[in-house]
mmCIF file of C-alpha atoms and ligand atoms in Angstrom:
data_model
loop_
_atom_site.group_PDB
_atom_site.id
_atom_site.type_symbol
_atom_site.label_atom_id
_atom_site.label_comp_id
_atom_site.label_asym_id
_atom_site.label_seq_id
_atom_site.Cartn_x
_atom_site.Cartn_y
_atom_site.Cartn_z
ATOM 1 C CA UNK A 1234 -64.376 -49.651 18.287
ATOM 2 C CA UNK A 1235 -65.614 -53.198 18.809
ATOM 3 C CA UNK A 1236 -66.117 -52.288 22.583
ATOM 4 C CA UNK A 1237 -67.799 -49.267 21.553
ATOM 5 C CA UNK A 1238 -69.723 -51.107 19.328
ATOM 6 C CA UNK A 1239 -70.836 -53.901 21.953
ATOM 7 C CA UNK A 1240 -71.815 -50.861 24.426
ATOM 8 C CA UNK A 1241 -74.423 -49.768 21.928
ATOM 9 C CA UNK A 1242 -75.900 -53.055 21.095
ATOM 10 C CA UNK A 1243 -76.511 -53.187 24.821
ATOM 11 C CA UNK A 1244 -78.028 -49.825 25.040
ATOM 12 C CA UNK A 1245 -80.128 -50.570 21.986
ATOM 13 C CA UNK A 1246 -81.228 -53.815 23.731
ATOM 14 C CA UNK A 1247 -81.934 -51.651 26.819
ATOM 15 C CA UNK A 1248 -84.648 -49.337 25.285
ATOM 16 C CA UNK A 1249 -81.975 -46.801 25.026
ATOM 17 C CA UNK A 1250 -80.812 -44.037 22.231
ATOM 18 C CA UNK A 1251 -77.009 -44.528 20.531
ATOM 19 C CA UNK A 1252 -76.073 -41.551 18.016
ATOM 20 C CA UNK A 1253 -74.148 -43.143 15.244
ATOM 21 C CA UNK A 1254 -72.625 -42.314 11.893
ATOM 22 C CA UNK A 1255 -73.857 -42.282 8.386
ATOM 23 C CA UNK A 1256 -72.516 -41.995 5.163
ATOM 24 C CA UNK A 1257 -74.561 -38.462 5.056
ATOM 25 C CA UNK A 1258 -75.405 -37.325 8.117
ATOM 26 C CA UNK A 1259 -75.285 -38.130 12.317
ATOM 27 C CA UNK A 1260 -78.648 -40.721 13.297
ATOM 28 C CA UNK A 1261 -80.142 -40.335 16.661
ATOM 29 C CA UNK A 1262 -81.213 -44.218 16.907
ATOM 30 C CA UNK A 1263 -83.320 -46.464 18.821
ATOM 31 C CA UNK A 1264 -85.033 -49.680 17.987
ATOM 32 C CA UNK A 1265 -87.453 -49.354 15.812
ATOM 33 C CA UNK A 1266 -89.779 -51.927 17.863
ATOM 34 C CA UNK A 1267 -89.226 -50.607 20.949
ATOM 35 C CA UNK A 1268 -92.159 -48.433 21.238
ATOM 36 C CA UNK A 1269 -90.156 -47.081 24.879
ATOM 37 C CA UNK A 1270 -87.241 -46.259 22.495
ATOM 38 C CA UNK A 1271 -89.060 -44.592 19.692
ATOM 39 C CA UNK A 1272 -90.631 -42.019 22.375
ATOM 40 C CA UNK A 1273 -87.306 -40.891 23.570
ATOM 41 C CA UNK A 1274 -86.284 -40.076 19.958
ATOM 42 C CA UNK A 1275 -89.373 -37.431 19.783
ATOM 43 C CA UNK A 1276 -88.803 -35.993 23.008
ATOM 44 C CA UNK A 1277 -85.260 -35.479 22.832
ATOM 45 C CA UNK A 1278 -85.615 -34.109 19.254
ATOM 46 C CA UNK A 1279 -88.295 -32.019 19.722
ATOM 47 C CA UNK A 1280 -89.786 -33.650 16.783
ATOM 48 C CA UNK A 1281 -93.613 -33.681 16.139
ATOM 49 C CA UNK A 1282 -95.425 -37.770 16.312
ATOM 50 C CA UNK A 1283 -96.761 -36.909 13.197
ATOM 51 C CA UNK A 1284 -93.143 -36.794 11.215
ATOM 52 C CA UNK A 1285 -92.451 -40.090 10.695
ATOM 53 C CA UNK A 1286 -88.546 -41.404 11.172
ATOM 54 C CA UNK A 1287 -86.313 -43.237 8.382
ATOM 55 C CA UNK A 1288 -86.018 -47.050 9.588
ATOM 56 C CA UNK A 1289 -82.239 -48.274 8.852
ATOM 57 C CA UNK A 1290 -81.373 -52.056 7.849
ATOM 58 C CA UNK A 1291 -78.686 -54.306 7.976
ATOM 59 C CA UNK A 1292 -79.334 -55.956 4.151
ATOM 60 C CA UNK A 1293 -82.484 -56.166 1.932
ATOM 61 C CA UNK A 1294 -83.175 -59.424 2.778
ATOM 62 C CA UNK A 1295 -84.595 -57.490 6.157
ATOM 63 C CA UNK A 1296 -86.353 -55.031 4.296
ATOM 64 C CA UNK A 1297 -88.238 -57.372 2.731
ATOM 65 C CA UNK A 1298 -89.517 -58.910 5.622
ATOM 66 C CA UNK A 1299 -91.135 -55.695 6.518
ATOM 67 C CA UNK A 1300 -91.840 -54.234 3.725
ATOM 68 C CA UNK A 1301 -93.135 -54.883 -0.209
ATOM 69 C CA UNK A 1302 -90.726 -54.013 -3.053
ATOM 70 C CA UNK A 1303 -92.703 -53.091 -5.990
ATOM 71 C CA UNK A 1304 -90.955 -53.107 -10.050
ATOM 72 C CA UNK A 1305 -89.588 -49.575 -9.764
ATOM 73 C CA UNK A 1306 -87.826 -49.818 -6.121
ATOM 74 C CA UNK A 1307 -86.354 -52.610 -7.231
ATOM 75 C CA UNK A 1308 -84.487 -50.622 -9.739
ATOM 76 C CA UNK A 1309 -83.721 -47.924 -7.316
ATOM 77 C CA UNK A 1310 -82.609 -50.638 -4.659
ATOM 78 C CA UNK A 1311 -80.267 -52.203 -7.459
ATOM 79 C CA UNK A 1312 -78.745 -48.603 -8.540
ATOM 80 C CA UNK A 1313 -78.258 -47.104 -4.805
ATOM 81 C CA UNK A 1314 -78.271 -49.623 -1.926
ATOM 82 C CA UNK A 1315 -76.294 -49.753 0.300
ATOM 83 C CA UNK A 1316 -76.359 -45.521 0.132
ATOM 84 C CA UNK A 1317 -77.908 -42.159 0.708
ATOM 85 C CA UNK A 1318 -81.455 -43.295 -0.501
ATOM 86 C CA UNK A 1319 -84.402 -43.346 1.311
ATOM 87 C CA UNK A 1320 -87.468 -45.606 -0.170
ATOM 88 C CA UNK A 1321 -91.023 -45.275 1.142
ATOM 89 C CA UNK A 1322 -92.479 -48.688 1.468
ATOM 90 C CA UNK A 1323 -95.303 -50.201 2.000
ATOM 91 C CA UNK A 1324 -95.219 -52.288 5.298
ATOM 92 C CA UNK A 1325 -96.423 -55.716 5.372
ATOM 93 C CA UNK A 1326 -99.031 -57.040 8.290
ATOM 94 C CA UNK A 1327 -96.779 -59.371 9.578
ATOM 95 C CA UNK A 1328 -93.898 -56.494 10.312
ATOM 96 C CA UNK A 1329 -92.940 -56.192 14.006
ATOM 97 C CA UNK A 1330 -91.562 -52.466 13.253
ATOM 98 C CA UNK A 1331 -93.495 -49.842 15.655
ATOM 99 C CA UNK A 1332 -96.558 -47.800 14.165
ATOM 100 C CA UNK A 1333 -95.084 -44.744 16.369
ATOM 101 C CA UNK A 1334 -92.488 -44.986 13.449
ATOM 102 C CA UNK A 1335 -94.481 -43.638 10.736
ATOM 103 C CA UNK A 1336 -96.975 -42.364 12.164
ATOM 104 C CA UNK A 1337 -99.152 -45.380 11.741
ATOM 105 C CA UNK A 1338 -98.999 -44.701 8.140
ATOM 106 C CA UNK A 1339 -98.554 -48.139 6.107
ATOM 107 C CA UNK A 1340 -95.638 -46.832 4.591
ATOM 108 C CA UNK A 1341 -92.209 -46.572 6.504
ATOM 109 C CA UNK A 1342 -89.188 -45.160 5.182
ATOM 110 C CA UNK A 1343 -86.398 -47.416 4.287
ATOM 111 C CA UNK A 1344 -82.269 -47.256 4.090
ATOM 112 C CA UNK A 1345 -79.685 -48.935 4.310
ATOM 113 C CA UNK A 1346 -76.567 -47.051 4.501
ATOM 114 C CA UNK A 1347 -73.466 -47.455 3.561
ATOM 115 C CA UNK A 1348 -71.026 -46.439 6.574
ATOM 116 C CA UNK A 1349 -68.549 -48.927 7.980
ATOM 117 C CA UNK A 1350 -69.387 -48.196 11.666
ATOM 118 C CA UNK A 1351 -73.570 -48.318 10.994
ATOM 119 C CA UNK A 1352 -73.028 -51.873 8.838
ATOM 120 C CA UNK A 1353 -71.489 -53.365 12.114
ATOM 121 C CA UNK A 1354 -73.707 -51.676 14.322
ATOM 122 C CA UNK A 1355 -76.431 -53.081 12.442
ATOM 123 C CA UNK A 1356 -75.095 -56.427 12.403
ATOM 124 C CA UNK A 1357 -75.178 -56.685 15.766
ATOM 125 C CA UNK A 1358 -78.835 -56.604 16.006
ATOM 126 C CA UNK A 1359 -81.934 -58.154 15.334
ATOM 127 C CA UNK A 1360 -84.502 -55.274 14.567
ATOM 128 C CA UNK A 1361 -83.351 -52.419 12.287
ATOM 129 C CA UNK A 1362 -82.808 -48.946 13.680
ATOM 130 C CA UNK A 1363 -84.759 -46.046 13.519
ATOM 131 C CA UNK A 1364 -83.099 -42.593 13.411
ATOM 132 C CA UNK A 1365 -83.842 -39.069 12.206
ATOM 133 C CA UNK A 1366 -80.694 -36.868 12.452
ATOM 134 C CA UNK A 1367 -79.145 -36.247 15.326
ATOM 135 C CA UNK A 1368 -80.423 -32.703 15.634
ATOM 136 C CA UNK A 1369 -82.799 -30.690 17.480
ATOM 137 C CA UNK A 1370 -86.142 -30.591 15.285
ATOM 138 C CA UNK A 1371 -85.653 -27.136 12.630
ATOM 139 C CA UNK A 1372 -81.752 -26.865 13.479
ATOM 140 C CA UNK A 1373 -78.716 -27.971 11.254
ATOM 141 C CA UNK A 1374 -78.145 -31.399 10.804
ATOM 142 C CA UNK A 1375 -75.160 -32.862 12.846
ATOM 143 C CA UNK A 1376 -71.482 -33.999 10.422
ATOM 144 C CA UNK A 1377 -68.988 -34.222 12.813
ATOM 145 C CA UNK A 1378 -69.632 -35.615 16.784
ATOM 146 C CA UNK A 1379 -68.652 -31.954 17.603
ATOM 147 C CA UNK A 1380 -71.769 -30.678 16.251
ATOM 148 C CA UNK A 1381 -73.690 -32.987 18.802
ATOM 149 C CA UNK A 1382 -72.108 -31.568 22.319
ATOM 150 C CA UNK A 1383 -74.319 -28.308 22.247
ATOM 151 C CA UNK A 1384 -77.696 -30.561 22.754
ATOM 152 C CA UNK A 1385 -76.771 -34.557 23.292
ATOM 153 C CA UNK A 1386 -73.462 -34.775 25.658
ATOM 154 C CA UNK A 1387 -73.854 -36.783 28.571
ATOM 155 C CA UNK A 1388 -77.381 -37.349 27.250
ATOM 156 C CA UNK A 1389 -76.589 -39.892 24.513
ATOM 157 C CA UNK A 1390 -74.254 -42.608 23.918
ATOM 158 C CA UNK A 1391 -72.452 -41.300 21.029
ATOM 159 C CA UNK A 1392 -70.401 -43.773 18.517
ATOM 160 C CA UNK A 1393 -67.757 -41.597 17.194
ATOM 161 C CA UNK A 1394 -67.345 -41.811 12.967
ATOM 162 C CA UNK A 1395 -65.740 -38.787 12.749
ATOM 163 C CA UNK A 1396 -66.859 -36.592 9.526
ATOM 164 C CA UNK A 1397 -69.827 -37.718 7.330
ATOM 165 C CA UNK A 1398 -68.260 -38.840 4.068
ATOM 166 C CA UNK A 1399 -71.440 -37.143 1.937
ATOM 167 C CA UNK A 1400 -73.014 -34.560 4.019
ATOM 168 C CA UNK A 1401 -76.304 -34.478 2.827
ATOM 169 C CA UNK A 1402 -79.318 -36.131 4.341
ATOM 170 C CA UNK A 1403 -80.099 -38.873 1.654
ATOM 171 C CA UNK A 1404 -82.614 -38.523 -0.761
ATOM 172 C CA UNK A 1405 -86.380 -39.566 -0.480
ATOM 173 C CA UNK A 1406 -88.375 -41.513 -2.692
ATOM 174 C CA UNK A 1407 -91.427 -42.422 -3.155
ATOM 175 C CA UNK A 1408 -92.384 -44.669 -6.306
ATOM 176 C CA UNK A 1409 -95.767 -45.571 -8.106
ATOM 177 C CA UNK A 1410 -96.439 -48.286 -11.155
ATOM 178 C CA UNK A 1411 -94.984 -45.528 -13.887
ATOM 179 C CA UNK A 1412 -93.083 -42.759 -12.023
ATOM 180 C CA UNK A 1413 -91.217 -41.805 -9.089
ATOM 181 C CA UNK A 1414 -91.591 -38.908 -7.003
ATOM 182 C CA UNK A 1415 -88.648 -37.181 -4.572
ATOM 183 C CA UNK A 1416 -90.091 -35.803 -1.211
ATOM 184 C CA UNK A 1417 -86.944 -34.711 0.103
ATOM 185 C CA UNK A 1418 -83.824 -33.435 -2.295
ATOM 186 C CA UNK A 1419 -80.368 -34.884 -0.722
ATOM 187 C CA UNK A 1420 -77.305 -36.774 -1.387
ATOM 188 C CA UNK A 1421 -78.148 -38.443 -5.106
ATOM 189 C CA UNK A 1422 -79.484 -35.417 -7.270
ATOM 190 C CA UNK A 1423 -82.067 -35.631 -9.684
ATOM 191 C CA UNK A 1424 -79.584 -35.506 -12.667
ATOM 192 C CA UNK A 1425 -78.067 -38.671 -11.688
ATOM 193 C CA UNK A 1426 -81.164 -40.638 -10.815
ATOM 194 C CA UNK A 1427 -82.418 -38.824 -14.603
ATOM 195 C CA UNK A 1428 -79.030 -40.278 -16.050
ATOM 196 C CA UNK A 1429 -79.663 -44.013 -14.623
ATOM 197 C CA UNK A 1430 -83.087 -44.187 -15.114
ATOM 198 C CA UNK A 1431 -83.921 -42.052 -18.390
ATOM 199 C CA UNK A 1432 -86.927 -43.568 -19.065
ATOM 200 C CA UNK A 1433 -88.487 -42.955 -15.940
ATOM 201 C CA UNK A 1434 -90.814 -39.660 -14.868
ATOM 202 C CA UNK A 1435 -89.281 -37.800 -12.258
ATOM 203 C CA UNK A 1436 -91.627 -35.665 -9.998
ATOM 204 C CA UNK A 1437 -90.355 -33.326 -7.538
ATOM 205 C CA UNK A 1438 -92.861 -32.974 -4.621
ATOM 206 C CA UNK A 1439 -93.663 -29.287 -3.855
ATOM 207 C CA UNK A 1440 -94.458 -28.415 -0.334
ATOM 208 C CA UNK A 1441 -98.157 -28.375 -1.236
ATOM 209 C CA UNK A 1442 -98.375 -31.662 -1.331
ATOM 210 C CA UNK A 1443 -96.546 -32.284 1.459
ATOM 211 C CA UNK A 1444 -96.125 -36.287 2.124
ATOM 212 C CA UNK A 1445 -92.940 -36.020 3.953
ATOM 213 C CA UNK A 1446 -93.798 -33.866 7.005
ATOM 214 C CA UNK A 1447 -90.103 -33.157 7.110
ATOM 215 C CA UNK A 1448 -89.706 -31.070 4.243
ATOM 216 C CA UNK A 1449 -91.285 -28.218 6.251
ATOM 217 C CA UNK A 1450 -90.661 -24.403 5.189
ATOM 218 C CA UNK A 1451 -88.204 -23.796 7.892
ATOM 219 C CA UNK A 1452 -85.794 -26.406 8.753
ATOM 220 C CA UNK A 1453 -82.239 -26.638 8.774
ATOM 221 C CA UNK A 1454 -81.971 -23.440 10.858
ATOM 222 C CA UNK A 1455 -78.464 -21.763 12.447
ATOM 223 C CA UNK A 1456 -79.067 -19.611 15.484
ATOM 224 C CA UNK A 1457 -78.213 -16.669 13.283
ATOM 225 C CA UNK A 1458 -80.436 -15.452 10.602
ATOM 226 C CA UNK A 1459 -79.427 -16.107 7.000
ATOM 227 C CA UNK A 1460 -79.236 -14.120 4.097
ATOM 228 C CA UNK A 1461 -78.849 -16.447 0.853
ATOM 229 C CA UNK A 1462 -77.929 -15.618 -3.147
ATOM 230 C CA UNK A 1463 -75.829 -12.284 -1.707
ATOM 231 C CA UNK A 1464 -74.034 -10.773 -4.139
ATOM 232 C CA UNK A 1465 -72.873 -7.833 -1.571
ATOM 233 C CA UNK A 1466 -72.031 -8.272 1.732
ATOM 234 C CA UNK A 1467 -73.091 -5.921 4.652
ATOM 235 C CA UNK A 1468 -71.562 -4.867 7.549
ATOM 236 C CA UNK A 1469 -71.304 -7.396 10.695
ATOM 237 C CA UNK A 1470 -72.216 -10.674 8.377
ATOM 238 C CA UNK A 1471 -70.096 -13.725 8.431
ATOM 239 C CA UNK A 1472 -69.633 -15.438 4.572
ATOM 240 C CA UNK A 1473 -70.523 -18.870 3.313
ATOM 241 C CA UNK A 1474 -68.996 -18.329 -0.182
ATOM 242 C CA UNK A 1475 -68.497 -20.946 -3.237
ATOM 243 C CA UNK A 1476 -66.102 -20.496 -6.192
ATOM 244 C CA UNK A 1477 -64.456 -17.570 -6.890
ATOM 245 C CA UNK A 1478 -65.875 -14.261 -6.562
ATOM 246 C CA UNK A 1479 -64.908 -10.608 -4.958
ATOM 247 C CA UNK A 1480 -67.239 -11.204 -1.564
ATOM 248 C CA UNK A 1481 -64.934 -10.865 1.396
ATOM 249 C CA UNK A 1482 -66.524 -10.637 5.162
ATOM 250 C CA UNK A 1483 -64.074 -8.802 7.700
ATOM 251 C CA UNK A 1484 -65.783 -11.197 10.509
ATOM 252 C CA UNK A 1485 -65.283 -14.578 9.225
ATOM 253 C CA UNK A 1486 -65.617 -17.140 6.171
ATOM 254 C CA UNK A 1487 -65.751 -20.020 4.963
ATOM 255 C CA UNK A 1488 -65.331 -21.435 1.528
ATOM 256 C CA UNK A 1489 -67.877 -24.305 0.472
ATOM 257 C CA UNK A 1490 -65.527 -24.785 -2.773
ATOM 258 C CA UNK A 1491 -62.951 -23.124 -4.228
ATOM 259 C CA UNK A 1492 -63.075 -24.765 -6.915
ATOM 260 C CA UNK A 1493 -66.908 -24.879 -7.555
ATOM 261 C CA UNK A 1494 -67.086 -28.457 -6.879
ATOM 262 C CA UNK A 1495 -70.759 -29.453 -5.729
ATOM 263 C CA UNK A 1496 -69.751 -32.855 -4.077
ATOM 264 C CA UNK A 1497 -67.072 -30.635 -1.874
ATOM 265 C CA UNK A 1498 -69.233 -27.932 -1.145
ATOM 266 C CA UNK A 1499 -71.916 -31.172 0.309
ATOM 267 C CA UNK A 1500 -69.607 -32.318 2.222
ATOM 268 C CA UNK A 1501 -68.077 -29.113 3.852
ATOM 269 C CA UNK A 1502 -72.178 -27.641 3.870
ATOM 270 C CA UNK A 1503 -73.514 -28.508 7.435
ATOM 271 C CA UNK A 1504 -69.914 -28.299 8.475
ATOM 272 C CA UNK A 1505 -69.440 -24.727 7.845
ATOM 273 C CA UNK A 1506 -72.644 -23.446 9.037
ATOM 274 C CA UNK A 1507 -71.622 -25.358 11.824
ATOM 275 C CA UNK A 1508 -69.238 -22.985 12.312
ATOM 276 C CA UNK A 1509 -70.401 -19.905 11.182
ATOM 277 C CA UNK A 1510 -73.370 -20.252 13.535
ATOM 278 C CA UNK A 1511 -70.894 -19.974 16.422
ATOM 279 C CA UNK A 1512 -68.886 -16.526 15.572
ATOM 280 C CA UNK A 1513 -69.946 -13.177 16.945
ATOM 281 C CA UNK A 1514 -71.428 -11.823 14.022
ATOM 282 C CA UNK A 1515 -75.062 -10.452 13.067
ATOM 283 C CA UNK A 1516 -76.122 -12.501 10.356
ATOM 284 C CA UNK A 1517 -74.569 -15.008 7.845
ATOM 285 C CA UNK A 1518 -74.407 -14.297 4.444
ATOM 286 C CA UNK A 1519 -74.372 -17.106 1.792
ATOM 287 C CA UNK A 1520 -72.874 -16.772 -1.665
ATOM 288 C CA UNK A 1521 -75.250 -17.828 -4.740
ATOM 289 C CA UNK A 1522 -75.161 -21.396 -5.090
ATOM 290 C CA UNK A 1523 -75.661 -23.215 -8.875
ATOM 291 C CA UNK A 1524 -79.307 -24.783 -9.372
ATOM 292 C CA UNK A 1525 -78.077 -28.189 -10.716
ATOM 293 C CA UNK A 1526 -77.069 -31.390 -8.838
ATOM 294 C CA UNK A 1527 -76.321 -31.289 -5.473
ATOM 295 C CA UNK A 1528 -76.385 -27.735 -5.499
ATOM 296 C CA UNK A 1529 -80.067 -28.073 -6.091
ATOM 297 C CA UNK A 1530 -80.453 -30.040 -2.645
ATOM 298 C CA UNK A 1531 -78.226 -26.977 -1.037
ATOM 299 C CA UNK A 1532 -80.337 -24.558 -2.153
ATOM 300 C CA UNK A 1533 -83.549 -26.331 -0.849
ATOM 301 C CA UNK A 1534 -82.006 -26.100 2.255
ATOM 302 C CA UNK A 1535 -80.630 -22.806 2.718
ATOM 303 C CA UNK A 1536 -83.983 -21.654 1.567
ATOM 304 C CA UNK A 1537 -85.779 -23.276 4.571
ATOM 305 C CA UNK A 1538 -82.615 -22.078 6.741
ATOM 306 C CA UNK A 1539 -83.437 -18.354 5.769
ATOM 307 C CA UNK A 1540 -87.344 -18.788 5.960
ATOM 308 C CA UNK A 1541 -88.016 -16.250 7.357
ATOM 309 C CA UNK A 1542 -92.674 -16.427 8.405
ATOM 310 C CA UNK A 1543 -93.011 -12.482 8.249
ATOM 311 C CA UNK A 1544 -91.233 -12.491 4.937
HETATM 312 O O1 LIG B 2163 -79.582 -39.309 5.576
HETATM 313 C C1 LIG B 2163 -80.607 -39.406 6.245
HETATM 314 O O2 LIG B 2163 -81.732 -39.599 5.723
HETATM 315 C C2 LIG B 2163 -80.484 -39.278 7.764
HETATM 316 C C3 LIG B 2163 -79.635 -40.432 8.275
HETATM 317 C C4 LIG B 2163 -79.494 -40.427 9.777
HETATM 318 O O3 LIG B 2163 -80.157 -41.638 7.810
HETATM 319 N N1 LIG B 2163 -81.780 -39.270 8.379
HETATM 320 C C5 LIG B 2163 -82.637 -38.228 8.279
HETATM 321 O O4 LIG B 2163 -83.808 -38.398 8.980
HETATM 322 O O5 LIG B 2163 -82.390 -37.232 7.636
HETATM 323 P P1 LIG B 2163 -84.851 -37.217 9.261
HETATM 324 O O6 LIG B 2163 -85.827 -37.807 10.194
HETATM 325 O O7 LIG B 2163 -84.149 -36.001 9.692
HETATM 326 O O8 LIG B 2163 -85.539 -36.982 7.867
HETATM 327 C C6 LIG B 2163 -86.352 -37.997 7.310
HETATM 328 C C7 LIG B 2163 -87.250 -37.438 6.237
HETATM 329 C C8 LIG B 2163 -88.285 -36.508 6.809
HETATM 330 O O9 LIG B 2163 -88.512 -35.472 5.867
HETATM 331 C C9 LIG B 2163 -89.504 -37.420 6.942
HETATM 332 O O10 LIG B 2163 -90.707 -36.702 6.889
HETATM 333 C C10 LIG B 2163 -89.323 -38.331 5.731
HETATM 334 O O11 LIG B 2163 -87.938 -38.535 5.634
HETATM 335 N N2 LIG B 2163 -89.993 -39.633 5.953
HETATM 336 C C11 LIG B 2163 -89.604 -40.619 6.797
HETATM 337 N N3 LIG B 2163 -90.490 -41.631 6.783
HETATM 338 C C12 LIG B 2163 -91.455 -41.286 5.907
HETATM 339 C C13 LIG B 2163 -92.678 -41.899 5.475
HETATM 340 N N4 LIG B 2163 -93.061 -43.064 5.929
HETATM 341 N N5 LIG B 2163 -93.429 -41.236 4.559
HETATM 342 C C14 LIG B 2163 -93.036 -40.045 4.082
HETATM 343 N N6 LIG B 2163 -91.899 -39.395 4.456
HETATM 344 C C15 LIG B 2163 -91.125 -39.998 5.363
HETATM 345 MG MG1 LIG B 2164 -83.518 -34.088 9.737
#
């Protein structure tokens, strides 16, 4: 790995993209001051300027040279870093981190995550890295380095991590002087950010008030369409099912849980739709999902996988 490791530092150095692991999901990165670098990650991704990309650090003392920490991050810093949170902060003047970024926005989204093979990576460098998944813009986010053949092979210097730990993209958050609002459900679920911070007001942005461009209604798309909440399956569907139930597909399926665990069924999410999206079937049918926790985040995002305009 340390080879590996020294072969991406150099590509980094060189302008160039490295695909590396997170605790939640793949990161298509490039140095976020290399305004050469940060082009290639929009092209390649099919990803619109105007989304802005998540900037990942080595340790907060290199956030804060970017960026101002106000009372409530601080908190949020203290309760989730190094993990699957994503702050939006305001950058300082004296930053060196690209405006292509965010957009030229004076806010850039902050992580750092906690993955054994990103904390080397990043300690290897001196500029932080910025990465959106490592996924075509509107398709499913990438969990395992097999997910990333299809569109980045021979394209990308990939570092190999094998399966993301959590799963889930992480969670995005944007605080103000009394509350804190979530642009993007993911890894940490609103219960457990309720349970550590009870005395703090939790918005939940809705996508009329769209800050994070990301959160768009379709995203997170498989090739095949996607039929969610099914409580009957039809003929020629594949099955994404979760807990115990009667649904059988004669195709193909997939359990998320078997036991109705929510942390599982994260993990094994992207995975299996992975999967599914690559049997001969007509359509994938997903079993109803519980609306708390982390099966909130799932739901947000099979939603926007089965949006559907004409619907
Ligand atoms: O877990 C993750 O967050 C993964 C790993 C690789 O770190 N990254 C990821 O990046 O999911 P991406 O680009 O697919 O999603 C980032 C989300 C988007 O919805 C984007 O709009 C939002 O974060 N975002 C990033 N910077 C922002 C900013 N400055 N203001 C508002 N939203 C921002
Ligand atoms: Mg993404």
């Amino acid at each position: 790995m340390k080879k590996m490791l020294e072969l991406a530092k150099k590509t980094f150095q060189n302008g160039g993209l490295v695909i590396f692991p997170t605790e939640t999901v793949y990161g298509l990165g490039g140095d976020a001051t290399n305004d050469i670098a940060l082009k290639k990650i929009f092209k390649l991704k099919k990803r619109p300027r105007n989304n802005p990309l998540i900037c990942h650090f080595k340790n907060i003392k290199e956030v804060k040279k970017n960026c101002k920490i106000k009372t409530l991050d601080e908190k949020l810093i203290n309760l989730f870093w190094p993990g699957p949170l994503t702050l939006i902060l305001e950058k300082k003047k004296t930053s060196s981190i690209s405006p292509l970024v965010s957009n030229s926005m004076n806010f850039i989204g902050c992580r750092i995550p906690n993955n054994k093979t990103a904390k080397s990576l990043l300690n290897l460098l001196n500029f932080p890295i910025a990465a959106p998944s490592a996924n075509i813009a509107t398709k499913i986010s990438s969990t395992h380095p097999l997910h990333l053949l299809k569109y980045f092979k021979k394209k990308v210097f990939i570092l190999d991590g094998g399966r993301s730990k959590l799963g889930l993209e992480s969670t995005v958050i944007k605080t103000f002087n009394k509350h804190i609002k979530i642009l993007r459900l993911g890894s940490i679920s609103i219960e457990e950010i309720k349970s550590k911070l009870p005395n703090v007001k939790i918005i939940i942005s809705n996508n009329k008030s769209i800050i994070s461009p990301g959160n768009q209604k379709k995203h997170y798309a498989p090739n095949l369409p996607i039929r969610i909440n099914v409580k009957k399956m039809n003929k020629n569907e594949s099955l994404l099912n979760f807990g115990k139930n009667n649904l059988k597909s004669n195709i193909c399926e997939y359990n998320l849980s078997t036991s109705g665990n929510l942390k599982e069924a994260s993990k094994n999410f992207f995975y299996y739709l992975h999967l599914l999206d690559n049997t001969k079937c007509s359509k994938i049918a997903v079993a109803p999902i519980p609306n708390y926790g982390l099966g909130k985040t799932i739901n947000d995002k099979l939603k926007r996988a089965s949006y559907n305009k004409n619907n």
